[in-house]
């Protein structure tokens, strides 16, 4: 029998730990001595060691296993001389390892800082710099986006310490636990510092209020970069219950969330309000019911639509505890909750009463409590308050104010939200004091977007606000540009380069100057209506042609809240998100009686393509030839110009294909050096696709064939590695002249990388060696092995074949002189004064690399490990073409960084 | 250090016989023409047919182990212009969402290649060369386009005959009975297959042969149009073709004349991996072309 931990929750928070470091500092005004979070978790592990703690896809771990893994990570960090409160970045997707990493960091006395891989590089760099992060625990996929200044650790069994015991260190309750970055009005995000006691106080209050039980299974749905993730992970794991991590791959089911809930018997869900609205609509549209397993539903982040709450009630066939939660990050996730009764009626959903140990105060401008029915500013107090903003004492002082309460002076957090007391003691939210915008799960300071807009040379002044239709908010950018010429697309592109996607407005109003009040401030009331705004990308508008396209465009227009949608406009470029995809699918189902999986929508992101897809699904595709042409032309417009040509290198004419960007051209060119022999053909398609992708990113790209290979002229048998090294040099010069680009990157794959490593005086900005061949001699021997095995093993030939008089290796002549020449080739030590990256795919024999002379070079390279399976040496795959999305992403990032 | 490198790239030499092209309605197709060796800047002889090479499966226009480039150079020496190109979505050519089945798309793109050569060099007659699915595409194109006067079809469609089964038992299964590793491989088929990583999955390029009667009808139609055809089969397709004159037996009801010939390379694999096999194969093709369409 597993005890119900919430029975003794109040006491559990009070420290019984010897050596506890005295009273909490800063904002903790309680006399209670609260314990650190790891202590609470370890207590729980002792109570329920064999209970399942986390389920992720087909994997699961018990409390004991999770604790041991966290301990191993903690010991690893302690062995790495991590000191108390040292900030460790985490750049991880949802997984068991990610949760263990967070716990390991806490157990080592350090503090974790979530780093969202979707953020632009300079924003991540700022956060890393601001938080003074020296180590980042990072998924392989995201390594390439992090600056080289940080030490990167990828989760892996072999990495962590073998020591599974709880670390014997003392963690003070007021020690820093994590830093969560939120939007900042000055143009830079600000780091909210949460201490252990705040995390512990919040976790216990949450578990207690929601009556979490050991039988609960809470869904971990959010990315780890929001504090909803804290809510989903920390309180449940103090109660012996199970956290179910959302699977990596998108479900094919029309209602993905219900599918996950049913598949994993989820009992508790915490959702951002906007997402919950979508889920309710989707269930309603598809005739689905609230899954039977759910007993707790917590909605948080934005104002709840009472209409959706009523819809929810009609969808429930069983009793579900439903809560509206409210809380700023500065007060650790949630501060107040409201649980409406079954017969609750009202126009505004209250935000309820404070959690246990939290306090709430509604004060006027002089910090005096307002009367009943009067509106004032909401302040939050209690042990859940943050320490303050990292490196921002000025902001901390403004937001965390000292206040004379009836019981003495305490610190309270100024939320910036307006509120009023209801007669029954509940709080009702009444809007914002400032212009801060809450968009989905994100809290956005308009000033941060304005600061980025103002950096554009054409901008004189800017102002960010929002428009709202049917409860859905959209950012609107007003830009005063005087006589400067600028287009909406230019501003949109500028912001996309500098801000996370969720902060980039899609709608713009360009004005010569702003109307001003008598005090010289922007007169907001005199600004033109958002309805006259222009959508980024509207210059390419193509009107719908068929009834289906018209209906689809109407749905998109309403869902995206844009004035118009052209049939070739990309849903995601118009501000669409996965959340809005759900809404479109709901509408398709209810309005058009057309059910399509989310995955199909992602594959067809324009009105034209989804209309064609639907037509084909219904076998009623009546697309005319003209339609087909238009769609093909639209697709072609997104692809680069191809220019195949020959250029001279020594005595040979080398064949090269130049991919020229059709738009967003940068001053960066990339040269791609292929491999040799059968690997040339194996990698051809993949390198071609890489070229196209880089060109779409704005780079000029040249792929070429060495002398005597591919389409190039030159003697196939006598061309030497020196000739080929010269070919790389000439291809680079040719690219420089052809494109007039200032910056050049060169990518070599396999033998191409080895040749590139031996190519000095290239004067390029970046070299990428992708799975380089380290020893020419071993490479030749391996080629001969494959060849000889093929002759004998009756898989390729109908009869066994004997080695012929023609020296050859798997399809190509390999005379003695060439073999000798190739055998002498070795991967050369880096040292050309430019950034050099080693890209290593799954199945690449890194051991071979490590065995190179000058062992230990890897410290000189920027190493990017990917999970792309290529398996160069695996006989089964010797001729198999491959795809390598992670490598592409890493290459695009590396090239992008060096622009 | 490299002894032949120049400081700056220079234009291609005058004896360059290869000329790259971008063509197709959306400028999305890429091909390389190899001019006749004697041309040296002169216009190729427009009375001689040009050879258009259709790509096999997902391989690009260089061909397996450079087979298409070597063939182009062999044909060039005999005075023939050839053109190797990539179908859309393969090799250098871009996918632009053109609809239709793969056979229809290949036919339309082969026609675009013929249009190009017609406008560039005034050539009006063409020989299609295709390996594997390229052979299927070639037959389909030849049926649709009268400009095609010849076809070289390597491992084209095939159908088992009675003798095929006897040969299969004697020359395939019997030799393997005494090979331990073939037993092991057979047993392995009953074990759970190892998962192939998604990144290495084989593309869905399974060939669909017409039924025998349809294939016979198609060949008869081309024979009647006096399209010269060379069918070449290798041991690489031993699962449907395994003796010298199987072609004759497969299409016993077709009224052949001297416009059709066939050849069987029993020991070769499907793509002529061994250099000596490839040399023999290419010699056969070049000789047949020369003998059928005349020397320069």
mmCIF file of N, CA and C in Angstrom, chain A residues 612 616 628-629 632 636 639 642 644 646 648 650 653 657 659 680 682 684-685 688 703 708-712 716 722-723 726 730 734 737 787 791-798 801 804 808 810-813 869-871 877 879-880 882-883, chain B residues 1-2 4-6 8-13 16 18 20 22 25-27 30 32 58 60-62 65-66 69-70 73 84 89 91-92 94-97 99 176 181 185 196-197 199-200 202 235 266-269 271 273-278:
data_model
loop_
_atom_site.group_PDB
_atom_site.id
_atom_site.type_symbol
_atom_site.label_atom_id
_atom_site.label_comp_id
_atom_site.label_asym_id
_atom_site.label_seq_id
_atom_site.Cartn_x
_atom_site.Cartn_y
_atom_site.Cartn_z
ATOM 1 N N UNK A 612 -5.580 20.248 -53.060
ATOM 2 C CA UNK A 612 -5.272 19.156 -53.981
ATOM 3 C C UNK A 612 -5.225 17.827 -53.218
ATOM 4 N N UNK A 616 -7.601 14.591 -53.793
ATOM 5 C CA UNK A 616 -7.121 13.239 -54.106
ATOM 6 C C UNK A 616 -7.644 12.218 -53.110
ATOM 7 N N UNK A 628 -2.500 22.568 -62.304
ATOM 8 C CA UNK A 628 -1.270 21.812 -62.049
ATOM 9 C C UNK A 628 -0.061 22.696 -62.308
ATOM 10 N N UNK A 629 -0.134 23.436 -63.411
ATOM 11 C CA UNK A 629 0.993 24.304 -63.759
ATOM 12 C C UNK A 629 1.212 25.355 -62.686
ATOM 13 N N UNK A 632 2.815 23.797 -59.723
ATOM 14 C CA UNK A 632 4.220 23.488 -59.998
ATOM 15 C C UNK A 632 5.062 24.760 -60.046
ATOM 16 N N UNK A 636 8.134 25.623 -57.769
ATOM 17 C CA UNK A 636 9.428 25.926 -58.387
ATOM 18 C C UNK A 636 9.986 27.249 -57.870
ATOM 19 N N UNK A 639 12.329 27.064 -55.065
ATOM 20 C CA UNK A 639 13.563 26.285 -55.222
ATOM 21 C C UNK A 639 14.638 27.126 -55.906
ATOM 22 N N UNK A 642 19.198 26.345 -60.931
ATOM 23 C CA UNK A 642 20.280 25.350 -61.060
ATOM 24 C C UNK A 642 21.118 25.741 -62.268
ATOM 25 N N UNK A 644 24.192 24.037 -64.115
ATOM 26 C CA UNK A 644 25.280 23.074 -64.301
ATOM 27 C C UNK A 644 26.309 23.668 -65.255
ATOM 28 N N UNK A 646 30.805 23.535 -66.593
ATOM 29 C CA UNK A 646 32.156 22.977 -66.460
ATOM 30 C C UNK A 646 33.132 24.109 -66.178
ATOM 31 N N UNK A 648 37.555 24.799 -65.464
ATOM 32 C CA UNK A 648 38.842 24.163 -65.659
ATOM 33 C C UNK A 648 39.614 24.030 -64.352
ATOM 34 N N UNK A 650 43.455 22.480 -63.770
ATOM 35 C CA UNK A 650 44.563 21.767 -64.403
ATOM 36 C C UNK A 650 44.165 21.369 -65.813
ATOM 37 N N UNK A 653 38.361 19.310 -67.140
ATOM 38 C CA UNK A 653 37.164 20.148 -67.039
ATOM 39 C C UNK A 653 36.281 19.528 -65.975
ATOM 40 N N UNK A 657 27.612 21.895 -60.256
ATOM 41 C CA UNK A 657 26.241 22.422 -60.298
ATOM 42 C C UNK A 657 26.157 23.555 -59.289
ATOM 43 N N UNK A 659 23.865 26.085 -57.308
ATOM 44 C CA UNK A 659 22.502 26.363 -56.853
ATOM 45 C C UNK A 659 22.479 27.817 -56.390
ATOM 46 N N UNK A 680 30.410 7.888 -53.689
ATOM 47 C CA UNK A 680 30.013 9.062 -54.475
ATOM 48 C C UNK A 680 28.532 8.938 -54.815
ATOM 49 N N UNK A 682 26.371 6.869 -53.449
ATOM 50 C CA UNK A 682 25.554 6.686 -52.251
ATOM 51 C C UNK A 682 25.140 8.030 -51.655
ATOM 52 N N UNK A 684 25.153 10.953 -53.262
ATOM 53 C CA UNK A 684 24.828 11.996 -54.255
ATOM 54 C C UNK A 684 23.508 12.698 -53.964
ATOM 55 N N UNK A 685 22.461 11.913 -53.771
ATOM 56 C CA UNK A 685 21.139 12.498 -53.585
ATOM 57 C C UNK A 685 21.087 13.375 -52.329
ATOM 58 N N UNK A 688 22.871 16.602 -52.920
ATOM 59 C CA UNK A 688 22.071 17.462 -53.790
ATOM 60 C C UNK A 688 21.002 18.166 -52.958
ATOM 61 N N UNK A 703 28.309 22.218 -56.039
ATOM 62 C CA UNK A 703 28.721 20.809 -55.894
ATOM 63 C C UNK A 703 29.509 20.464 -57.145
ATOM 64 N N UNK A 708 38.219 12.986 -63.449
ATOM 65 C CA UNK A 708 38.124 11.536 -63.672
ATOM 66 C C UNK A 708 36.995 10.878 -62.908
ATOM 67 N N UNK A 709 36.112 11.683 -62.289
ATOM 68 C CA UNK A 709 34.942 11.118 -61.591
ATOM 69 C C UNK A 709 33.681 11.825 -62.088
ATOM 70 N N UNK A 710 32.539 11.218 -61.842
ATOM 71 C CA UNK A 710 31.264 11.824 -62.237
ATOM 72 C C UNK A 710 31.271 12.251 -63.691
ATOM 73 N N UNK A 711 30.874 13.473 -63.941
ATOM 74 C CA UNK A 711 30.819 13.993 -65.313
ATOM 75 C C UNK A 711 32.113 14.674 -65.735
ATOM 76 N N UNK A 712 33.033 14.817 -64.798
ATOM 77 C CA UNK A 712 34.255 15.575 -65.119
ATOM 78 C C UNK A 712 35.139 14.800 -66.079
ATOM 79 N N UNK A 716 40.529 8.723 -65.419
ATOM 80 C CA UNK A 716 39.946 8.033 -64.269
ATOM 81 C C UNK A 716 40.990 7.251 -63.475
ATOM 82 N N UNK A 722 46.515 14.498 -55.058
ATOM 83 C CA UNK A 722 46.990 15.885 -55.192
ATOM 84 C C UNK A 722 46.158 16.632 -56.232
ATOM 85 N N UNK A 723 45.827 15.920 -57.317
ATOM 86 C CA UNK A 723 44.973 16.553 -58.335
ATOM 87 C C UNK A 723 43.644 16.939 -57.700
ATOM 88 N N UNK A 726 43.812 19.841 -55.518
ATOM 89 C CA UNK A 726 43.841 21.026 -56.391
ATOM 90 C C UNK A 726 42.449 21.346 -56.924
ATOM 91 N N UNK A 730 40.483 24.845 -56.736
ATOM 92 C CA UNK A 730 39.961 25.533 -57.925
ATOM 93 C C UNK A 730 38.448 25.717 -57.841
ATOM 94 N N UNK A 734 36.674 29.186 -58.112
ATOM 95 C CA UNK A 734 35.612 29.334 -59.114
ATOM 96 C C UNK A 734 34.332 29.859 -58.458
ATOM 97 N N UNK A 737 34.609 33.548 -57.594
ATOM 98 C CA UNK A 737 34.455 34.423 -58.771
ATOM 99 C C UNK A 737 33.027 34.407 -59.297
ATOM 100 N N UNK A 787 34.858 -5.658 -52.139
ATOM 101 C CA UNK A 787 34.907 -6.163 -53.503
ATOM 102 C C UNK A 787 35.051 -7.687 -53.508
ATOM 103 N N UNK A 791 32.409 -10.739 -54.756
ATOM 104 C CA UNK A 791 32.701 -11.739 -55.795
ATOM 105 C C UNK A 791 32.259 -13.130 -55.358
ATOM 106 N N UNK A 792 32.332 -13.366 -54.051
ATOM 107 C CA UNK A 792 32.124 -14.731 -53.559
ATOM 108 C C UNK A 792 30.735 -15.018 -53.007
ATOM 109 N N UNK A 793 30.073 -13.986 -52.478
ATOM 110 C CA UNK A 793 28.932 -14.323 -51.604
ATOM 111 C C UNK A 793 27.583 -14.529 -52.309
ATOM 112 N N UNK A 794 27.567 -14.517 -53.627
ATOM 113 C CA UNK A 794 26.358 -14.842 -54.411
ATOM 114 C C UNK A 794 25.158 -13.932 -54.091
ATOM 115 N N UNK A 795 25.421 -12.786 -53.554
ATOM 116 C CA UNK A 795 24.303 -11.856 -53.343
ATOM 117 C C UNK A 795 24.131 -10.968 -54.559
ATOM 118 N N UNK A 796 25.248 -10.582 -55.163
ATOM 119 C CA UNK A 796 25.179 -9.690 -56.319
ATOM 120 C C UNK A 796 25.276 -10.476 -57.629
ATOM 121 N N UNK A 797 26.206 -11.412 -57.654
ATOM 122 C CA UNK A 797 26.437 -12.174 -58.891
ATOM 123 C C UNK A 797 25.704 -13.507 -58.827
ATOM 124 N N UNK A 798 25.241 -13.987 -59.977
ATOM 125 C CA UNK A 798 24.536 -15.271 -59.982
ATOM 126 C C UNK A 798 25.483 -16.442 -59.726
ATOM 127 N N UNK A 801 32.511 -15.217 -58.740
ATOM 128 C CA UNK A 801 33.414 -14.682 -59.762
ATOM 129 C C UNK A 801 34.837 -14.657 -59.207
ATOM 130 N N UNK A 804 39.726 -10.578 -61.380
ATOM 131 C CA UNK A 804 40.212 -10.516 -62.753
ATOM 132 C C UNK A 804 41.591 -9.877 -62.804
ATOM 133 N N UNK A 808 40.813 -3.691 -59.285
ATOM 134 C CA UNK A 808 39.624 -2.853 -59.098
ATOM 135 C C UNK A 808 39.054 -3.031 -57.689
ATOM 136 N N UNK A 810 35.223 -2.644 -56.136
ATOM 137 C CA UNK A 810 33.802 -2.366 -56.078
ATOM 138 C C UNK A 810 33.356 -1.330 -57.110
ATOM 139 N N UNK A 811 33.561 -1.705 -58.362
ATOM 140 C CA UNK A 811 33.012 -0.896 -59.439
ATOM 141 C C UNK A 811 33.998 0.033 -60.124
ATOM 142 N N UNK A 812 35.145 0.245 -59.507
ATOM 143 C CA UNK A 812 36.089 1.205 -60.087
ATOM 144 C C UNK A 812 37.487 0.595 -60.170
ATOM 145 N N UNK A 813 38.180 0.964 -61.220
ATOM 146 C CA UNK A 813 39.551 0.462 -61.353
ATOM 147 C C UNK A 813 40.423 1.067 -60.252
ATOM 148 N N UNK A 869 21.464 7.811 -39.212
ATOM 149 C CA UNK A 869 22.098 6.503 -39.421
ATOM 150 C C UNK A 869 22.570 6.407 -40.866
ATOM 151 N N UNK A 870 23.867 6.268 -41.064
ATOM 152 C CA UNK A 870 24.400 6.108 -42.424
ATOM 153 C C UNK A 870 25.136 4.776 -42.548
ATOM 154 N N UNK A 871 25.908 4.429 -41.517
ATOM 155 C CA UNK A 871 26.597 3.143 -41.470
ATOM 156 C C UNK A 871 27.433 2.884 -42.716
ATOM 157 N N UNK A 877 24.371 -1.965 -45.902
ATOM 158 C CA UNK A 877 23.967 -0.651 -46.402
ATOM 159 C C UNK A 877 24.975 -0.033 -47.374
ATOM 160 N N UNK A 879 25.433 0.203 -50.365
ATOM 161 C CA UNK A 879 24.989 0.962 -51.533
ATOM 162 C C UNK A 879 23.717 1.751 -51.261
ATOM 163 N N UNK A 880 23.300 1.805 -50.029
ATOM 164 C CA UNK A 880 22.016 2.421 -49.706
ATOM 165 C C UNK A 880 22.123 3.944 -49.655
ATOM 166 N N UNK A 882 20.813 7.535 -48.385
ATOM 167 C CA UNK A 882 20.403 7.827 -47.012
ATOM 168 C C UNK A 882 19.868 9.241 -46.912
ATOM 169 N N UNK A 883 19.171 9.487 -45.828
ATOM 170 C CA UNK A 883 18.776 10.859 -45.533
ATOM 171 C C UNK A 883 19.424 11.245 -44.212
ATOM 172 N N UNK B 1 52.572 18.916 -53.341
ATOM 173 C CA UNK B 1 51.448 19.808 -53.624
ATOM 174 C C UNK B 1 50.977 19.641 -55.069
ATOM 175 N N UNK B 2 49.805 20.059 -55.301
ATOM 176 C CA UNK B 2 49.200 19.830 -56.610
ATOM 177 C C UNK B 2 49.974 20.546 -57.725
ATOM 178 N N UNK B 4 49.145 20.672 -60.945
ATOM 179 C CA UNK B 4 48.407 21.145 -62.122
ATOM 180 C C UNK B 4 47.452 22.296 -61.799
ATOM 181 N N UNK B 5 47.419 22.692 -60.540
ATOM 182 C CA UNK B 5 46.457 23.721 -60.165
ATOM 183 C C UNK B 5 46.828 25.083 -60.737
ATOM 184 N N UNK B 6 45.867 25.751 -61.233
ATOM 185 C CA UNK B 6 46.089 27.119 -61.710
ATOM 186 C C UNK B 6 45.651 28.089 -60.624
ATOM 187 N N UNK B 8 43.885 30.755 -60.989
ATOM 188 C CA UNK B 8 42.498 31.120 -61.206
ATOM 189 C C UNK B 8 41.856 30.088 -62.130
ATOM 190 N N UNK B 9 40.583 29.813 -61.938
ATOM 191 C CA UNK B 9 39.950 28.877 -62.850
ATOM 192 C C UNK B 9 39.871 29.473 -64.250
ATOM 193 N N UNK B 10 40.013 28.621 -65.203
ATOM 194 C CA UNK B 10 39.945 29.102 -66.588
ATOM 195 C C UNK B 10 38.765 28.423 -67.276
ATOM 196 N N UNK B 11 38.314 28.980 -68.386
ATOM 197 C CA UNK B 11 37.184 28.368 -69.071
ATOM 198 C C UNK B 11 37.540 26.956 -69.532
ATOM 199 N N UNK B 12 36.531 26.135 -69.791
ATOM 200 C CA UNK B 12 36.801 24.772 -70.251
ATOM 201 C C UNK B 12 37.581 24.789 -71.559
ATOM 202 N N UNK B 13 38.339 23.713 -71.755
ATOM 203 C CA UNK B 13 39.167 23.643 -72.954
ATOM 204 C C UNK B 13 38.296 23.463 -74.198
ATOM 205 N N UNK B 16 36.376 20.238 -75.115
ATOM 206 C CA UNK B 16 35.291 19.807 -74.213
ATOM 207 C C UNK B 16 34.092 19.344 -75.044
ATOM 208 N N UNK B 18 31.396 17.741 -73.595
ATOM 209 C CA UNK B 18 30.183 17.698 -72.782
ATOM 210 C C UNK B 18 29.578 19.088 -72.648
ATOM 211 N N UNK B 20 26.366 20.960 -70.611
ATOM 212 C CA UNK B 20 25.236 20.798 -69.679
ATOM 213 C C UNK B 20 24.034 21.642 -70.098
ATOM 214 N N UNK B 22 19.948 23.014 -68.777
ATOM 215 C CA UNK B 22 18.782 23.045 -67.886
ATOM 216 C C UNK B 22 17.573 23.183 -68.796
ATOM 217 N N UNK B 25 9.715 22.638 -68.582
ATOM 218 C CA UNK B 25 8.828 23.786 -68.500
ATOM 219 C C UNK B 25 9.145 24.700 -67.323
ATOM 220 N N UNK B 26 9.677 24.103 -66.261
ATOM 221 C CA UNK B 26 9.930 24.900 -65.061
ATOM 222 C C UNK B 26 11.432 25.091 -64.820
ATOM 223 N N UNK B 27 12.210 24.877 -65.876
ATOM 224 C CA UNK B 27 13.675 24.939 -65.730
ATOM 225 C C UNK B 27 14.119 24.085 -64.553
ATOM 226 N N UNK B 30 17.840 18.667 -65.496
ATOM 227 C CA UNK B 30 19.254 18.867 -65.809
ATOM 228 C C UNK B 30 19.762 17.679 -66.618
ATOM 229 N N UNK B 32 23.194 16.369 -69.501
ATOM 230 C CA UNK B 32 24.485 16.670 -70.123
ATOM 231 C C UNK B 32 24.516 16.009 -71.504
ATOM 232 N N UNK B 58 16.680 5.252 -58.645
ATOM 233 C CA UNK B 58 16.970 6.544 -58.032
ATOM 234 C C UNK B 58 18.380 7.028 -58.368
ATOM 235 N N UNK B 60 21.458 8.735 -60.458
ATOM 236 C CA UNK B 60 21.442 9.927 -61.297
ATOM 237 C C UNK B 60 22.157 9.683 -62.621
ATOM 238 N N UNK B 61 22.253 10.702 -63.429
ATOM 239 C CA UNK B 61 22.605 10.520 -64.833
ATOM 240 C C UNK B 61 24.055 10.108 -65.085
ATOM 241 N N UNK B 62 24.876 10.039 -64.058
ATOM 242 C CA UNK B 62 26.234 9.526 -64.242
ATOM 243 C C UNK B 62 26.181 7.998 -64.400
ATOM 244 N N UNK B 65 28.407 3.264 -61.294
ATOM 245 C CA UNK B 65 29.861 3.213 -61.535
ATOM 246 C C UNK B 65 30.252 3.986 -62.797
ATOM 247 N N UNK B 66 29.558 5.066 -63.054
ATOM 248 C CA UNK B 66 29.879 5.953 -64.197
ATOM 249 C C UNK B 66 29.533 5.321 -65.541
ATOM 250 N N UNK B 69 28.382 7.754 -68.312
ATOM 251 C CA UNK B 69 29.423 8.654 -68.812
ATOM 252 C C UNK B 69 30.331 7.877 -69.764
ATOM 253 N N UNK B 70 30.677 6.671 -69.357
ATOM 254 C CA UNK B 70 31.552 5.853 -70.212
ATOM 255 C C UNK B 70 30.861 5.514 -71.537
ATOM 256 N N UNK B 73 30.903 8.496 -73.837
ATOM 257 C CA UNK B 73 32.199 8.728 -74.481
ATOM 258 C C UNK B 73 32.469 7.696 -75.575
ATOM 259 N N UNK B 84 22.359 12.439 -71.439
ATOM 260 C CA UNK B 84 21.964 11.765 -70.192
ATOM 261 C C UNK B 84 21.314 12.811 -69.293
ATOM 262 N N UNK B 89 13.064 15.114 -59.599
ATOM 263 C CA UNK B 89 13.142 14.534 -58.251
ATOM 264 C C UNK B 89 14.291 13.556 -58.091
ATOM 265 N N UNK B 91 18.557 12.799 -58.955
ATOM 266 C CA UNK B 91 19.814 13.435 -59.329
ATOM 267 C C UNK B 91 19.747 14.942 -59.174
ATOM 268 N N UNK B 92 20.120 15.645 -60.242
ATOM 269 C CA UNK B 92 20.163 17.106 -60.163
ATOM 270 C C UNK B 92 18.809 17.757 -60.424
ATOM 271 N N UNK B 94 14.928 18.888 -60.204
ATOM 272 C CA UNK B 94 14.104 19.235 -59.041
ATOM 273 C C UNK B 94 12.689 18.691 -59.170
ATOM 274 N N UNK B 95 12.107 18.329 -58.037
ATOM 275 C CA UNK B 95 10.711 17.902 -58.010
ATOM 276 C C UNK B 95 9.840 19.143 -57.911
ATOM 277 N N UNK B 96 8.898 19.279 -58.821
ATOM 278 C CA UNK B 96 8.036 20.472 -58.780
ATOM 279 C C UNK B 96 6.564 20.093 -58.713
ATOM 280 N N UNK B 97 6.287 18.898 -58.233
ATOM 281 C CA UNK B 97 4.904 18.504 -57.999
ATOM 282 C C UNK B 97 4.132 18.216 -59.267
ATOM 283 N N UNK B 99 2.123 16.114 -61.786
ATOM 284 C CA UNK B 99 1.283 14.975 -61.416
ATOM 285 C C UNK B 99 1.433 13.839 -62.417
ATOM 286 N N UNK B 176 23.778 -23.796 -54.871
ATOM 287 C CA UNK B 176 23.705 -23.204 -53.533
ATOM 288 C C UNK B 176 23.471 -24.241 -52.441
ATOM 289 N N UNK B 181 26.799 -20.846 -46.434
ATOM 290 C CA UNK B 181 26.277 -19.504 -46.109
ATOM 291 C C UNK B 181 24.911 -19.252 -46.748
ATOM 292 N N UNK B 185 21.760 -18.005 -44.778
ATOM 293 C CA UNK B 185 20.935 -16.884 -45.206
ATOM 294 C C UNK B 185 19.454 -17.265 -45.285
ATOM 295 N N UNK B 196 15.647 -1.695 -40.035
ATOM 296 C CA UNK B 196 16.457 -0.802 -40.855
ATOM 297 C C UNK B 196 16.172 0.620 -40.403
ATOM 298 N N UNK B 197 17.230 1.401 -40.127
ATOM 299 C CA UNK B 197 16.964 2.781 -39.732
ATOM 300 C C UNK B 197 16.163 3.491 -40.833
ATOM 301 N N UNK B 199 16.400 6.320 -41.981
ATOM 302 C CA UNK B 199 17.211 7.115 -42.902
ATOM 303 C C UNK B 199 17.790 6.264 -44.020
ATOM 304 N N UNK B 200 17.757 4.940 -43.828
ATOM 305 C CA UNK B 200 18.356 4.066 -44.828
ATOM 306 C C UNK B 200 17.325 3.197 -45.527
ATOM 307 N N UNK B 202 14.810 1.615 -48.062
ATOM 308 C CA UNK B 202 14.871 1.559 -49.520
ATOM 309 C C UNK B 202 13.645 2.268 -50.080
ATOM 310 N N UNK B 235 22.737 -11.663 -65.640
ATOM 311 C CA UNK B 235 22.461 -12.617 -64.568
ATOM 312 C C UNK B 235 21.895 -11.943 -63.334
ATOM 313 N N UNK B 266 25.230 -13.901 -68.882
ATOM 314 C CA UNK B 266 24.802 -14.758 -67.777
ATOM 315 C C UNK B 266 25.543 -14.467 -66.458
ATOM 316 N N UNK B 267 26.831 -14.121 -66.566
ATOM 317 C CA UNK B 267 27.615 -13.968 -65.325
ATOM 318 C C UNK B 267 27.548 -12.559 -64.733
ATOM 319 N N UNK B 268 27.007 -11.639 -65.493
ATOM 320 C CA UNK B 268 27.027 -10.244 -65.033
ATOM 321 C C UNK B 268 25.990 -10.007 -63.928
ATOM 322 N N UNK B 269 26.267 -9.027 -63.112
ATOM 323 C CA UNK B 269 25.227 -8.557 -62.190
ATOM 324 C C UNK B 269 24.427 -7.443 -62.895
ATOM 325 N N UNK B 271 24.105 -4.276 -62.658
ATOM 326 C CA UNK B 271 24.670 -2.972 -63.043
ATOM 327 C C UNK B 271 26.119 -3.090 -63.522
ATOM 328 N N UNK B 273 28.990 -4.448 -62.278
ATOM 329 C CA UNK B 273 29.914 -3.899 -61.287
ATOM 330 C C UNK B 273 31.380 -4.084 -61.697
ATOM 331 N N UNK B 274 31.681 -5.260 -62.245
ATOM 332 C CA UNK B 274 33.090 -5.503 -62.593
ATOM 333 C C UNK B 274 33.470 -4.703 -63.839
ATOM 334 N N UNK B 275 34.649 -4.132 -63.787
ATOM 335 C CA UNK B 275 35.082 -3.255 -64.886
ATOM 336 C C UNK B 275 35.091 -4.008 -66.211
ATOM 337 N N UNK B 276 35.526 -5.286 -66.167
ATOM 338 C CA UNK B 276 35.596 -6.042 -67.428
ATOM 339 C C UNK B 276 34.194 -6.338 -67.969
ATOM 340 N N UNK B 277 33.223 -6.554 -67.069
ATOM 341 C CA UNK B 277 31.850 -6.788 -67.518
ATOM 342 C C UNK B 277 31.297 -5.524 -68.175
ATOM 343 N N UNK B 278 31.574 -4.415 -67.529
ATOM 344 C CA UNK B 278 31.039 -3.145 -68.028
ATOM 345 C C UNK B 278 31.615 -2.840 -69.409
#
